[in-house]
CSV table of C-alpha atoms in Angstrom, one decimal:
chain,number,residue,atom,x,y,z
K,105,UNK,CA,-61.6,-22.4,-26.6
K,106,UNK,CA,-58.2,-24.0,-26.6
K,107,UNK,CA,-55.2,-21.8,-26.4
K,108,UNK,CA,-52.3,-22.6,-28.6
K,109,UNK,CA,-48.8,-22.5,-27.3
K,110,UNK,CA,-47.9,-26.0,-28.6
K,111,UNK,CA,-50.5,-27.2,-30.9
K,112,UNK,CA,-51.2,-30.1,-33.2
K,113,UNK,CA,-53.8,-28.9,-35.7
K,114,UNK,CA,-54.2,-32.4,-37.1
K,115,UNK,CA,-55.5,-33.6,-33.7
K,116,UNK,CA,-57.7,-30.6,-33.2
K,117,UNK,CA,-61.3,-30.8,-34.1
K,118,UNK,CA,-62.6,-28.1,-36.5
K,119,UNK,CA,-66.1,-28.7,-35.3
K,120,UNK,CA,-68.1,-28.0,-32.2
K,121,UNK,CA,-68.2,-30.7,-29.5
K,122,UNK,CA,-71.2,-33.0,-29.8
K,123,UNK,CA,-72.9,-31.7,-26.7
K,124,UNK,CA,-73.1,-28.1,-28.0
K,125,UNK,CA,-76.5,-27.4,-29.4
K,126,UNK,CA,-76.7,-25.1,-32.4
K,127,UNK,CA,-80.0,-23.3,-31.6
K,128,UNK,CA,-79.1,-22.7,-28.0
K,129,UNK,CA,-75.7,-21.5,-29.0
K,130,UNK,CA,-77.0,-19.0,-31.6
K,131,UNK,CA,-79.4,-17.6,-29.0
K,132,UNK,CA,-76.6,-17.2,-26.6
K,133,UNK,CA,-74.5,-15.5,-29.3
K,134,UNK,CA,-77.2,-12.9,-29.8
K,135,UNK,CA,-77.4,-12.2,-26.1
K,136,UNK,CA,-73.6,-11.8,-25.9
K,137,UNK,CA,-73.8,-9.5,-29.0
K,138,UNK,CA,-76.3,-7.2,-27.2
K,139,UNK,CA,-74.0,-7.1,-24.2
K,140,UNK,CA,-71.1,-6.2,-26.5
K,141,UNK,CA,-72.9,-3.1,-27.8
K,142,UNK,CA,-73.0,-1.6,-24.2
K,143,UNK,CA,-69.5,-2.6,-23.5
K,144,UNK,CA,-68.2,-1.0,-26.8
K,145,UNK,CA,-70.1,2.1,-26.0
K,146,UNK,CA,-68.3,2.4,-22.7
K,147,UNK,CA,-64.9,1.6,-24.3
K,148,UNK,CA,-65.4,4.4,-26.8
K,149,UNK,CA,-66.6,6.9,-24.3
K,150,UNK,CA,-63.8,6.2,-21.9
K,151,UNK,CA,-61.3,6.8,-24.6
K,152,UNK,CA,-58.3,5.3,-22.7
K,153,UNK,CA,-57.9,1.7,-23.8
K,154,UNK,CA,-58.4,-0.2,-27.1
K,155,UNK,CA,-58.8,-3.7,-28.5
K,156,UNK,CA,-57.0,-5.3,-31.5
K,157,UNK,CA,-58.6,-8.4,-33.0
K,158,UNK,CA,-56.2,-10.3,-35.2
K,159,UNK,CA,-57.9,-12.8,-37.5
K,160,UNK,CA,-55.9,-15.4,-39.3
K,161,UNK,CA,-56.9,-18.6,-41.0
K,162,UNK,CA,-56.3,-20.4,-44.2
K,163,UNK,CA,-58.3,-19.5,-47.3
K,164,UNK,CA,-62.0,-20.2,-47.0
K,165,UNK,CA,-61.8,-20.4,-43.2
K,166,UNK,CA,-64.5,-17.7,-43.1
K,167,UNK,CA,-62.8,-14.5,-42.0
K,168,UNK,CA,-65.0,-12.2,-43.9
K,169,UNK,CA,-68.2,-13.9,-42.8
K,170,UNK,CA,-67.1,-13.8,-39.2
K,171,UNK,CA,-66.4,-10.1,-39.4
K,172,UNK,CA,-69.8,-9.5,-40.8
K,173,UNK,CA,-71.5,-11.6,-38.1
K,174,UNK,CA,-69.6,-10.4,-35.0
K,175,UNK,CA,-68.9,-6.8,-35.7
K,176,UNK,CA,-71.8,-5.5,-37.7
K,177,UNK,CA,-74.0,-4.8,-34.7
K,178,UNK,CA,-71.5,-2.5,-33.1
K,179,UNK,CA,-71.3,1.3,-33.4
K,180,UNK,CA,-69.3,1.6,-36.6
K,181,UNK,CA,-67.7,4.8,-35.3
K,182,UNK,CA,-65.8,2.7,-32.8
K,183,UNK,CA,-64.8,-0.2,-35.1
K,184,UNK,CA,-62.4,-0.3,-37.9
K,185,UNK,CA,-61.5,-3.3,-40.1
K,186,UNK,CA,-58.3,-3.3,-42.0
K,187,UNK,CA,-57.5,-6.1,-44.6
K,188,UNK,CA,-53.9,-6.8,-45.4
K,189,UNK,CA,-53.3,-8.1,-48.9
K,190,UNK,CA,-50.2,-8.8,-50.8
K,191,UNK,CA,-47.8,-5.9,-49.8
K,192,UNK,CA,-47.2,-3.0,-52.1
K,193,UNK,CA,-43.8,-2.0,-53.3
K,194,UNK,CA,-43.9,0.9,-50.8
K,195,UNK,CA,-44.7,-1.5,-47.9
K,196,UNK,CA,-42.0,-3.9,-49.0
K,197,UNK,CA,-39.5,-1.0,-48.9
K,198,UNK,CA,-40.0,-0.9,-45.1
K,199,UNK,CA,-39.8,-3.4,-42.2
K,200,UNK,CA,-42.6,-5.8,-42.1
K,201,UNK,CA,-44.4,-4.3,-39.2
K,202,UNK,CA,-44.4,-0.8,-40.7
K,203,UNK,CA,-47.7,-1.2,-42.6
K,204,UNK,CA,-49.6,-2.8,-39.7
K,205,UNK,CA,-48.4,-0.3,-37.1
K,206,UNK,CA,-50.2,2.5,-38.9
K,207,UNK,CA,-53.5,0.7,-38.3
K,208,UNK,CA,-53.2,-0.2,-34.7
K,209,UNK,CA,-56.2,1.1,-32.7
K,210,UNK,CA,-56.2,4.5,-31.0
K,211,UNK,CA,-57.8,4.8,-27.5
K,212,UNK,CA,-61.5,3.9,-27.5
K,213,UNK,CA,-61.4,1.8,-30.7
K,214,UNK,CA,-61.9,-1.8,-31.7
K,215,UNK,CA,-59.6,-2.6,-34.6
K,216,UNK,CA,-60.0,-5.8,-36.6
K,217,UNK,CA,-57.1,-7.1,-38.7
K,218,UNK,CA,-58.3,-9.3,-41.5
K,219,UNK,CA,-55.0,-11.1,-42.0
K,220,UNK,CA,-52.1,-9.3,-40.3
K,221,UNK,CA,-48.4,-9.1,-39.6
K,222,UNK,CA,-48.6,-12.9,-39.3
K,223,UNK,CA,-48.8,-13.2,-43.0
K,224,UNK,CA,-45.1,-12.3,-43.0
K,225,UNK,CA,-44.3,-15.5,-41.2
K,226,UNK,CA,-47.0,-17.7,-42.9
K,227,UNK,CA,-47.6,-17.3,-46.6
K,228,UNK,CA,-44.1,-16.0,-47.1
K,229,UNK,CA,-42.7,-19.2,-45.6
K,230,UNK,CA,-44.8,-21.5,-47.7
K,231,UNK,CA,-43.7,-19.6,-50.8
K,232,UNK,CA,-40.1,-19.9,-49.6
K,233,UNK,CA,-39.5,-16.1,-49.3
K,234,UNK,CA,-38.7,-16.4,-45.6
K,235,UNK,CA,-36.5,-19.1,-44.1
K,236,UNK,CA,-36.7,-20.6,-40.6
K,237,UNK,CA,-33.9,-18.3,-39.3
K,238,UNK,CA,-35.6,-15.1,-40.6
K,239,UNK,CA,-38.9,-16.4,-39.2
K,240,UNK,CA,-37.3,-16.7,-35.7
K,241,UNK,CA,-36.1,-13.1,-35.9
K,242,UNK,CA,-39.6,-12.0,-37.0
K,243,UNK,CA,-41.2,-13.9,-34.1
K,244,UNK,CA,-39.1,-12.0,-31.7
K,245,UNK,CA,-40.0,-8.7,-33.4
K,246,UNK,CA,-43.7,-9.6,-33.3
K,247,UNK,CA,-43.7,-10.5,-29.6
K,248,UNK,CA,-42.0,-7.2,-28.8
K,249,UNK,CA,-44.5,-5.3,-31.0
K,250,UNK,CA,-47.5,-6.9,-29.4
K,251,UNK,CA,-46.1,-6.2,-25.9
K,252,UNK,CA,-45.6,-2.6,-26.9
K,253,UNK,CA,-49.3,-2.4,-27.9
K,254,UNK,CA,-50.4,-4.0,-24.7
K,255,UNK,CA,-48.3,-1.6,-22.6
K,256,UNK,CA,-50.0,1.3,-24.4
K,257,UNK,CA,-53.5,-0.1,-23.3
K,258,UNK,CA,-54.4,-2.3,-26.2
K,259,UNK,CA,-55.9,-5.7,-25.6
K,260,UNK,CA,-54.6,-8.0,-28.3
K,261,UNK,CA,-56.9,-10.9,-29.2
K,262,UNK,CA,-55.5,-13.4,-31.8
K,263,UNK,CA,-57.8,-15.9,-33.4
K,264,UNK,CA,-56.9,-18.7,-35.7
K,265,UNK,CA,-59.9,-19.9,-37.6
K,266,UNK,CA,-59.3,-23.6,-37.8
K,267,UNK,CA,-60.9,-25.1,-40.9
K,268,UNK,CA,-60.3,-28.7,-41.7
K,269,UNK,CA,-58.7,-29.7,-44.9
K,270,UNK,CA,-61.9,-31.4,-46.1
K,271,UNK,CA,-64.1,-28.5,-45.4
K,272,UNK,CA,-61.7,-26.1,-47.0
K,273,UNK,CA,-61.7,-28.1,-50.2
K,274,UNK,CA,-65.5,-28.1,-50.3
K,275,UNK,CA,-65.7,-24.4,-49.7
K,276,UNK,CA,-63.2,-23.6,-52.5
K,277,UNK,CA,-65.1,-25.9,-54.8
K,278,UNK,CA,-68.3,-23.9,-53.9
K,279,UNK,CA,-66.6,-20.7,-55.0
K,280,UNK,CA,-66.2,-22.2,-58.5
K,281,UNK,CA,-69.7,-23.4,-58.7
K,282,UNK,CA,-71.8,-20.8,-56.9
K,283,UNK,CA,-72.3,-17.6,-59.0
K,284,UNK,CA,-72.6,-15.5,-55.8
K,285,UNK,CA,-69.2,-16.7,-54.7
K,286,UNK,CA,-67.2,-16.8,-57.9
K,287,UNK,CA,-65.8,-13.3,-57.4
K,288,UNK,CA,-63.9,-14.7,-54.4
K,289,UNK,CA,-62.2,-17.4,-56.4
K,290,UNK,CA,-58.8,-16.8,-57.6
K,291,UNK,CA,-56.5,-19.0,-59.7
K,292,UNK,CA,-54.2,-19.3,-56.7
K,293,UNK,CA,-56.9,-20.8,-54.5
K,294,UNK,CA,-56.6,-24.2,-56.2
K,295,UNK,CA,-52.9,-24.3,-55.6
K,296,UNK,CA,-53.3,-23.2,-52.0
K,297,UNK,CA,-55.9,-25.8,-51.3
K,298,UNK,CA,-53.3,-28.4,-52.0
K,299,UNK,CA,-51.0,-26.8,-49.5
K,300,UNK,CA,-53.0,-27.4,-46.4
K,301,UNK,CA,-50.1,-29.4,-44.8
K,302,UNK,CA,-47.6,-26.7,-45.5
K,303,UNK,CA,-49.8,-24.0,-44.0
K,304,UNK,CA,-50.5,-26.2,-41.0
K,305,UNK,CA,-46.7,-26.5,-40.3
K,306,UNK,CA,-46.0,-22.8,-40.4
K,307,UNK,CA,-49.1,-22.0,-38.3
K,308,UNK,CA,-48.0,-24.5,-35.7
K,309,UNK,CA,-44.6,-22.8,-35.6
K,310,UNK,CA,-46.3,-19.4,-35.1
K,311,UNK,CA,-48.4,-20.9,-32.2
K,312,UNK,CA,-45.3,-22.2,-30.6
K,313,UNK,CA,-43.3,-19.0,-30.8
K,314,UNK,CA,-45.9,-16.2,-30.6
K,315,UNK,CA,-48.2,-17.3,-27.8
K,316,UNK,CA,-46.8,-15.8,-24.7
K,317,UNK,CA,-49.1,-16.1,-21.7
K,318,UNK,CA,-50.0,-12.5,-21.9
K,319,UNK,CA,-51.0,-12.7,-25.6
K,320,UNK,CA,-51.9,-16.3,-26.6
K,321,UNK,CA,-53.3,-17.5,-29.9
K,322,UNK,CA,-56.9,-18.9,-29.6
K,323,UNK,CA,-57.7,-21.7,-32.0
K,324,UNK,CA,-61.3,-21.4,-33.2
K,325,UNK,CA,-62.9,-24.5,-34.7
K,326,UNK,CA,-64.2,-23.0,-37.9
K,327,UNK,CA,-66.0,-25.6,-40.0
K,328,UNK,CA,-69.4,-24.4,-38.6
K,329,UNK,CA,-70.0,-20.7,-38.9
K,330,UNK,CA,-72.4,-20.5,-36.0
K,331,UNK,CA,-69.9,-22.0,-33.6
K,332,UNK,CA,-67.0,-19.9,-34.8
K,333,UNK,CA,-69.1,-16.7,-34.4
K,334,UNK,CA,-70.1,-17.7,-30.9
K,335,UNK,CA,-66.6,-18.3,-29.7
K,336,UNK,CA,-65.2,-15.1,-31.1
K,337,UNK,CA,-68.2,-13.0,-29.8
K,338,UNK,CA,-67.8,-14.6,-26.3
K,339,UNK,CA,-64.0,-14.0,-26.2
K,340,UNK,CA,-64.4,-10.4,-27.3
K,341,UNK,CA,-67.2,-9.9,-24.7
K,342,UNK,CA,-65.1,-11.5,-22.0
K,343,UNK,CA,-62.1,-9.3,-22.9
K,344,UNK,CA,-64.3,-6.1,-22.6
K,345,UNK,CA,-65.8,-7.3,-19.3
K,346,UNK,CA,-62.3,-7.7,-18.0
K,347,UNK,CA,-61.4,-4.2,-19.1
K,348,UNK,CA,-64.5,-2.9,-17.5
K,349,UNK,CA,-64.4,0.5,-19.3
K,350,UNK,CA,-66.1,3.4,-17.5
K,351,UNK,CA,-67.9,6.5,-18.7
K,352,UNK,CA,-65.8,9.4,-17.9
K,353,UNK,CA,-67.0,11.7,-15.2
K,354,UNK,CA,-68.9,14.7,-16.5
K,355,UNK,CA,-67.5,18.0,-15.8
K,356,UNK,CA,-70.1,18.6,-13.1
K,357,UNK,CA,-69.0,15.4,-11.3
K,358,UNK,CA,-65.3,16.4,-11.2
K,359,UNK,CA,-63.9,18.1,-8.1
K,360,UNK,CA,-63.4,21.7,-8.8
H,103,UNK,CA,-16.1,10.0,-31.3
H,104,UNK,CA,-16.8,8.4,-28.0
H,105,UNK,CA,-19.6,5.8,-27.8
H,106,UNK,CA,-21.8,5.9,-24.9
H,107,UNK,CA,-22.8,2.7,-23.2
H,108,UNK,CA,-21.9,3.9,-19.8
H,109,UNK,CA,-21.3,7.6,-19.8
H,110,UNK,CA,-20.6,10.4,-17.5
H,111,UNK,CA,-21.5,13.6,-19.3
H,112,UNK,CA,-20.1,15.8,-16.6
H,113,UNK,CA,-16.6,14.3,-17.3
H,114,UNK,CA,-17.0,14.6,-21.1
H,115,UNK,CA,-15.7,17.6,-22.9
H,116,UNK,CA,-18.2,19.4,-25.1
H,117,UNK,CA,-15.3,20.9,-27.1
H,118,UNK,CA,-12.8,19.6,-29.7
H,119,UNK,CA,-9.5,18.3,-28.4
H,120,UNK,CA,-6.8,21.0,-28.4
H,121,UNK,CA,-4.8,19.4,-31.2
H,122,UNK,CA,-7.7,19.5,-33.7
H,123,UNK,CA,-7.4,22.6,-35.9
H,124,UNK,CA,-10.5,24.4,-37.0
H,125,UNK,CA,-9.5,25.3,-40.6
H,126,UNK,CA,-8.1,21.9,-41.4
H,127,UNK,CA,-11.2,20.3,-40.0
H,128,UNK,CA,-13.6,22.4,-41.9
H,129,UNK,CA,-11.7,21.7,-45.1
H,130,UNK,CA,-11.9,18.0,-44.4
H,131,UNK,CA,-15.6,18.3,-43.6
H,132,UNK,CA,-16.2,19.8,-47.1
H,133,UNK,CA,-14.2,16.9,-48.7
H,134,UNK,CA,-16.3,14.3,-46.8
H,135,UNK,CA,-19.4,16.2,-47.8
H,136,UNK,CA,-18.5,15.8,-51.5
H,137,UNK,CA,-17.9,12.2,-51.0
H,138,UNK,CA,-21.3,11.9,-49.3
H,139,UNK,CA,-23.0,13.2,-52.4
H,140,UNK,CA,-21.8,10.3,-54.5
H,141,UNK,CA,-22.5,7.7,-51.8
H,142,UNK,CA,-26.1,9.0,-51.3
H,143,UNK,CA,-26.6,8.9,-55.0
H,144,UNK,CA,-25.7,5.2,-55.0
H,145,UNK,CA,-27.8,4.4,-51.9
H,146,UNK,CA,-30.8,6.0,-53.7
H,147,UNK,CA,-30.2,4.2,-57.0
H,148,UNK,CA,-29.6,0.9,-55.3
H,149,UNK,CA,-33.0,1.2,-53.5
H,150,UNK,CA,-32.4,-1.7,-51.1
H,151,UNK,CA,-31.1,-0.2,-47.8
H,152,UNK,CA,-31.7,3.0,-45.9
H,153,UNK,CA,-30.2,5.2,-43.1
H,154,UNK,CA,-31.9,6.6,-40.1
H,155,UNK,CA,-30.1,9.5,-38.4
H,156,UNK,CA,-31.5,10.1,-34.9
H,157,UNK,CA,-30.5,13.5,-33.5
H,158,UNK,CA,-31.0,14.3,-29.8
H,159,UNK,CA,-29.7,17.0,-27.6
H,160,UNK,CA,-30.7,19.5,-25.0
H,161,UNK,CA,-32.3,22.8,-26.1
H,162,UNK,CA,-29.8,25.0,-28.0
H,163,UNK,CA,-27.4,22.1,-28.6
H,164,UNK,CA,-27.7,23.0,-32.3
H,165,UNK,CA,-29.8,20.3,-34.0
H,166,UNK,CA,-31.3,22.6,-36.6
H,167,UNK,CA,-28.0,24.1,-37.6
H,168,UNK,CA,-26.4,20.8,-37.8
H,169,UNK,CA,-29.1,19.5,-40.2
H,170,UNK,CA,-28.7,22.5,-42.4
H,171,UNK,CA,-24.9,22.1,-42.5
H,172,UNK,CA,-24.7,18.3,-43.0
H,173,UNK,CA,-27.6,17.5,-45.1
H,174,UNK,CA,-28.2,20.5,-47.4
H,175,UNK,CA,-25.7,19.5,-50.0
H,176,UNK,CA,-27.4,16.1,-50.6
H,177,UNK,CA,-30.0,15.3,-53.2
H,178,UNK,CA,-33.2,16.4,-51.4
H,179,UNK,CA,-35.2,13.6,-53.2
H,180,UNK,CA,-33.3,11.1,-51.1
H,181,UNK,CA,-33.4,12.9,-47.8
H,182,UNK,CA,-36.3,13.6,-45.5
H,183,UNK,CA,-36.2,15.4,-42.1
H,184,UNK,CA,-39.0,14.8,-39.6
H,185,UNK,CA,-39.2,16.9,-36.4
H,186,UNK,CA,-41.0,15.5,-33.5
H,187,UNK,CA,-42.7,18.1,-31.3
H,188,UNK,CA,-45.0,17.7,-28.3
H,189,UNK,CA,-47.3,14.8,-29.3
H,190,UNK,CA,-50.8,15.4,-30.5
H,191,UNK,CA,-53.9,14.0,-28.9
H,192,UNK,CA,-54.0,11.5,-31.8
H,193,UNK,CA,-50.4,10.4,-31.2
H,194,UNK,CA,-50.9,10.1,-27.4
H,195,UNK,CA,-53.9,7.8,-28.1
H,196,UNK,CA,-51.4,5.2,-29.5
H,197,UNK,CA,-48.2,3.6,-28.3
H,198,UNK,CA,-45.2,5.9,-28.1
H,199,UNK,CA,-43.5,4.3,-31.2
H,200,UNK,CA,-46.6,4.7,-33.5
H,201,UNK,CA,-45.9,8.2,-34.7
H,202,UNK,CA,-42.2,7.6,-35.4
H,203,UNK,CA,-42.7,4.3,-37.1
H,204,UNK,CA,-44.6,6.1,-39.9
H,205,UNK,CA,-41.6,8.1,-40.7
H,206,UNK,CA,-38.9,5.4,-40.8
H,207,UNK,CA,-37.0,5.5,-44.1
H,208,UNK,CA,-38.0,3.4,-47.1
H,209,UNK,CA,-35.3,1.7,-49.2
H,210,UNK,CA,-32.9,4.2,-50.7
H,211,UNK,CA,-33.6,7.1,-48.3
H,212,UNK,CA,-31.7,8.9,-45.6
H,213,UNK,CA,-34.2,9.9,-42.9
H,214,UNK,CA,-33.3,12.4,-40.2
H,215,UNK,CA,-35.2,12.5,-37.0
H,216,UNK,CA,-34.9,15.9,-35.3
H,217,UNK,CA,-35.8,14.6,-31.8
H,218,UNK,CA,-37.3,11.2,-31.8
H,219,UNK,CA,-38.9,8.3,-29.9
H,220,UNK,CA,-36.2,9.1,-27.3
H,221,UNK,CA,-38.2,12.2,-26.1
H,222,UNK,CA,-40.6,9.6,-24.6
H,223,UNK,CA,-37.9,8.6,-22.2
H,224,UNK,CA,-36.3,12.0,-21.7
H,225,UNK,CA,-38.5,15.1,-21.4
H,226,UNK,CA,-41.3,13.0,-20.1
H,227,UNK,CA,-39.1,11.7,-17.3
H,228,UNK,CA,-37.9,15.2,-16.4
H,229,UNK,CA,-41.5,16.3,-16.3
H,230,UNK,CA,-42.4,13.4,-14.1
H,231,UNK,CA,-44.8,11.8,-16.7
H,232,UNK,CA,-42.9,8.6,-17.0
H,233,UNK,CA,-41.3,6.9,-14.0
H,234,UNK,CA,-38.2,4.7,-13.9
H,235,UNK,CA,-40.1,1.4,-14.3
H,236,UNK,CA,-42.1,2.6,-17.3
H,237,UNK,CA,-38.8,4.0,-18.7
H,238,UNK,CA,-37.3,0.4,-18.5
H,239,UNK,CA,-40.2,-1.0,-20.4
H,240,UNK,CA,-39.8,1.6,-23.0
H,241,UNK,CA,-36.0,1.0,-23.3
H,242,UNK,CA,-36.9,-2.6,-24.1
H,243,UNK,CA,-39.4,-1.6,-26.7
H,244,UNK,CA,-37.0,0.9,-28.3
H,245,UNK,CA,-34.2,-1.7,-28.6
H,246,UNK,CA,-36.6,-4.2,-30.2
H,247,UNK,CA,-37.8,-1.5,-32.6
H,248,UNK,CA,-34.4,-0.4,-33.7
H,249,UNK,CA,-33.4,-4.0,-34.2
H,250,UNK,CA,-36.5,-4.5,-36.4
H,251,UNK,CA,-35.3,-1.5,-38.5
H,252,UNK,CA,-31.8,-2.9,-38.8
H,253,UNK,CA,-33.1,-6.2,-39.9
H,254,UNK,CA,-35.1,-4.6,-42.6
H,255,UNK,CA,-31.8,-3.0,-44.0
H,256,UNK,CA,-31.9,0.3,-42.1
H,257,UNK,CA,-28.6,1.6,-40.6
H,258,UNK,CA,-29.5,3.4,-37.5
H,259,UNK,CA,-27.1,6.2,-36.4
H,260,UNK,CA,-27.9,7.9,-33.1
H,261,UNK,CA,-26.1,11.2,-32.2
H,262,UNK,CA,-26.3,13.0,-28.9
H,263,UNK,CA,-25.2,16.6,-29.3
H,264,UNK,CA,-23.4,17.3,-26.1
H,265,UNK,CA,-23.6,21.0,-25.2
H,266,UNK,CA,-22.1,22.1,-21.9
H,267,UNK,CA,-24.3,23.8,-19.3
H,268,UNK,CA,-22.4,27.0,-19.7
H,269,UNK,CA,-22.6,27.1,-23.5
H,270,UNK,CA,-26.3,26.3,-23.4
H,271,UNK,CA,-27.0,29.1,-21.0
H,272,UNK,CA,-25.2,31.5,-23.3
H,273,UNK,CA,-27.1,30.3,-26.4
H,274,UNK,CA,-30.4,30.6,-24.8
H,275,UNK,CA,-29.5,34.1,-23.7
H,276,UNK,CA,-28.6,34.9,-27.3
H,277,UNK,CA,-32.1,33.9,-28.4
H,278,UNK,CA,-33.5,36.6,-26.1
H,279,UNK,CA,-31.2,39.3,-27.4
H,280,UNK,CA,-30.6,38.5,-31.1
H,281,UNK,CA,-33.6,39.6,-33.2
H,282,UNK,CA,-32.8,36.9,-35.8
H,283,UNK,CA,-33.1,34.2,-33.1
H,284,UNK,CA,-36.0,35.4,-31.0
H,285,UNK,CA,-38.5,33.2,-32.9
H,286,UNK,CA,-36.8,30.2,-31.4
H,287,UNK,CA,-37.1,31.4,-27.8
H,288,UNK,CA,-40.0,30.0,-25.8
H,289,UNK,CA,-41.0,30.7,-22.3
H,290,UNK,CA,-40.2,27.1,-21.5
H,291,UNK,CA,-36.5,27.6,-22.5
H,292,UNK,CA,-35.7,29.5,-19.3
H,293,UNK,CA,-37.1,26.8,-17.2
H,294,UNK,CA,-35.3,24.1,-19.1
H,295,UNK,CA,-32.0,25.8,-19.0
H,296,UNK,CA,-32.0,25.3,-15.2
H,297,UNK,CA,-32.7,21.6,-15.7
H,298,UNK,CA,-29.4,20.7,-17.3
H,299,UNK,CA,-28.6,18.3,-14.4
H,300,UNK,CA,-32.0,16.6,-14.7
H,301,UNK,CA,-31.6,16.1,-18.4
H,302,UNK,CA,-28.1,14.9,-18.0
H,303,UNK,CA,-29.3,12.1,-15.6
H,304,UNK,CA,-32.0,10.8,-18.0
H,305,UNK,CA,-29.7,11.0,-21.0
H,306,UNK,CA,-27.1,8.9,-19.1
H,307,UNK,CA,-29.9,6.4,-18.3
H,308,UNK,CA,-30.7,6.2,-22.0
H,309,UNK,CA,-27.1,5.7,-23.0
H,310,UNK,CA,-26.8,2.9,-20.5
H,311,UNK,CA,-29.9,1.0,-21.6
H,312,UNK,CA,-30.2,1.8,-25.3
H,313,UNK,CA,-26.7,1.4,-26.6
H,314,UNK,CA,-26.4,-2.2,-27.8
H,315,UNK,CA,-23.2,-2.9,-29.6
H,316,UNK,CA,-25.1,-3.1,-32.9
H,317,UNK,CA,-26.7,0.3,-32.4
H,318,UNK,CA,-24.7,2.5,-30.0
H,319,UNK,CA,-25.2,6.2,-29.1
H,320,UNK,CA,-22.5,8.5,-30.3
H,321,UNK,CA,-21.7,11.5,-28.1
H,322,UNK,CA,-20.8,14.5,-30.2
H,323,UNK,CA,-19.1,17.4,-28.5
H,324,UNK,CA,-21.4,20.3,-29.6
H,325,UNK,CA,-20.1,23.5,-28.1
H,326,UNK,CA,-18.4,24.3,-31.5
H,327,UNK,CA,-20.5,24.0,-34.6
H,328,UNK,CA,-17.6,23.3,-37.0
H,329,UNK,CA,-16.5,20.3,-34.9
H,330,UNK,CA,-20.0,18.9,-34.4
H,331,UNK,CA,-20.7,19.1,-38.2
H,332,UNK,CA,-17.4,17.4,-38.9
H,333,UNK,CA,-18.0,14.4,-36.6
H,334,UNK,CA,-21.6,13.8,-37.9
H,335,UNK,CA,-20.5,14.2,-41.5
H,336,UNK,CA,-17.7,11.7,-41.0
H,337,UNK,CA,-19.9,9.2,-39.2
H,338,UNK,CA,-22.5,9.3,-41.9
H,339,UNK,CA,-19.9,9.0,-44.6
H,340,UNK,CA,-18.3,6.0,-42.8
H,341,UNK,CA,-21.7,4.3,-42.5
H,342,UNK,CA,-22.4,4.7,-46.2
H,343,UNK,CA,-18.9,3.5,-47.1
H,344,UNK,CA,-19.5,0.4,-45.0
H,345,UNK,CA,-22.9,-0.1,-46.8
H,346,UNK,CA,-21.1,0.3,-50.1
H,347,UNK,CA,-24.3,0.7,-52.1
H,348,UNK,CA,-24.2,-0.3,-55.7
H,349,UNK,CA,-25.9,1.0,-58.8
H,350,UNK,CA,-28.3,-1.7,-59.9
H,351,UNK,CA,-27.4,-3.6,-63.1
H,352,UNK,CA,-29.0,-2.1,-66.2
H,353,UNK,CA,-31.3,-4.4,-68.1
H,354,UNK,CA,-28.7,-4.9,-70.7
H,355,UNK,CA,-26.2,-6.2,-68.1
H,356,UNK,CA,-28.6,-8.7,-66.7
H,357,UNK,CA,-28.4,-12.3,-67.8
H,358,UNK,CA,-31.2,-13.1,-70.2
């Protein structure tokens, strides 16, 4: 999966490479998912480290579906998903990291952010609420915040679900036509669909300023759901393998 | 009031200068307190900025008494006091700023921290739970955190109540002997009283690393309660005068 410190989304494919076979990949995703169950179990039991999965992507990039696919097999006691919508008045009356900090994972947990603190340097910029100078200040604050989490034992994984302009337009159109998807459609969607270039620009700015080597953005080609699910599952599994969480010693094992 | 970027507490008097008269000062404190009421009223009504007062000091430096004296005349709807005690298991399972971030002031409010995130680079170091290297990392995180708050419109005032070793010993002794103060006495107090030099050293380290020009520590001579109350009241009043909060325009005043 490409990392994203200086990135040109227009030149980045939103599809799997041609030599990647769908059926093989789905089989491999299932295998990795089973491995994840055991790893999560150990992370939870160890109760010393945690994982934060930050999911960003334009509308209709498939965040909800991805969460269902990747995380539904895990022990729900050890997973929490928090969606960040338009901020409330109470949230706006604090600094922009206040509301997300309350939902960072405690030891043992995997926390998923469906949208995140990055909205405050993305949609806000497209809407003209935050200028470039304020965005720079926020990038600095975000980098310090993520470092704080890492130093407290949280592995931070940031995924950008990269949907192409064409695929996004088709999916939004589906929301209008498919009765099972109409509830997702909002009047704003139509407007946003026309703002793909604006969103692309602010995302690229984020990738440039908020991808330190210790906490890089990962760009996930997202036009095909099976490929996206595979990449995120594998990245999560790799991160947990690197953590190598251990069951704590039972009291009997401990030196007296 | 001396600021504290590089500070030698041993050479710093914990008492008022000789030319400061107690009765005049108390009268002036009352006047400033009345001014504060009006300023707070405007801060609350304006609902755009906020103030965070961080109080630190060794045991028996008089934090509780100071809070009573300085803040009890204000509109309680616009003031909150949060004490930070030994962290819970839940708090320890997150980064060290997690628990304090939840209590930062929203717009319009004055928030008082009775002890604070600084405990995590003070008592923890004296107890040997945090080494110098980890303390450096935390200093960096603290500076970024306070900057975040400032950028969101929070004025951060940090006061160190500087009690002398001699005065501290006398006050702790009083806690043992005075029935109205015994509830404050804990078995740990006796031990801590003997650790004045150790606390002095870690406080000086904090002053050196966490006093950027935009957010300096203020050292408050604290052996005399009347002088301490005066200095903190005046600093708070000066901060609010600088903010110059305004009543919002009524709907009638607004252009239509």
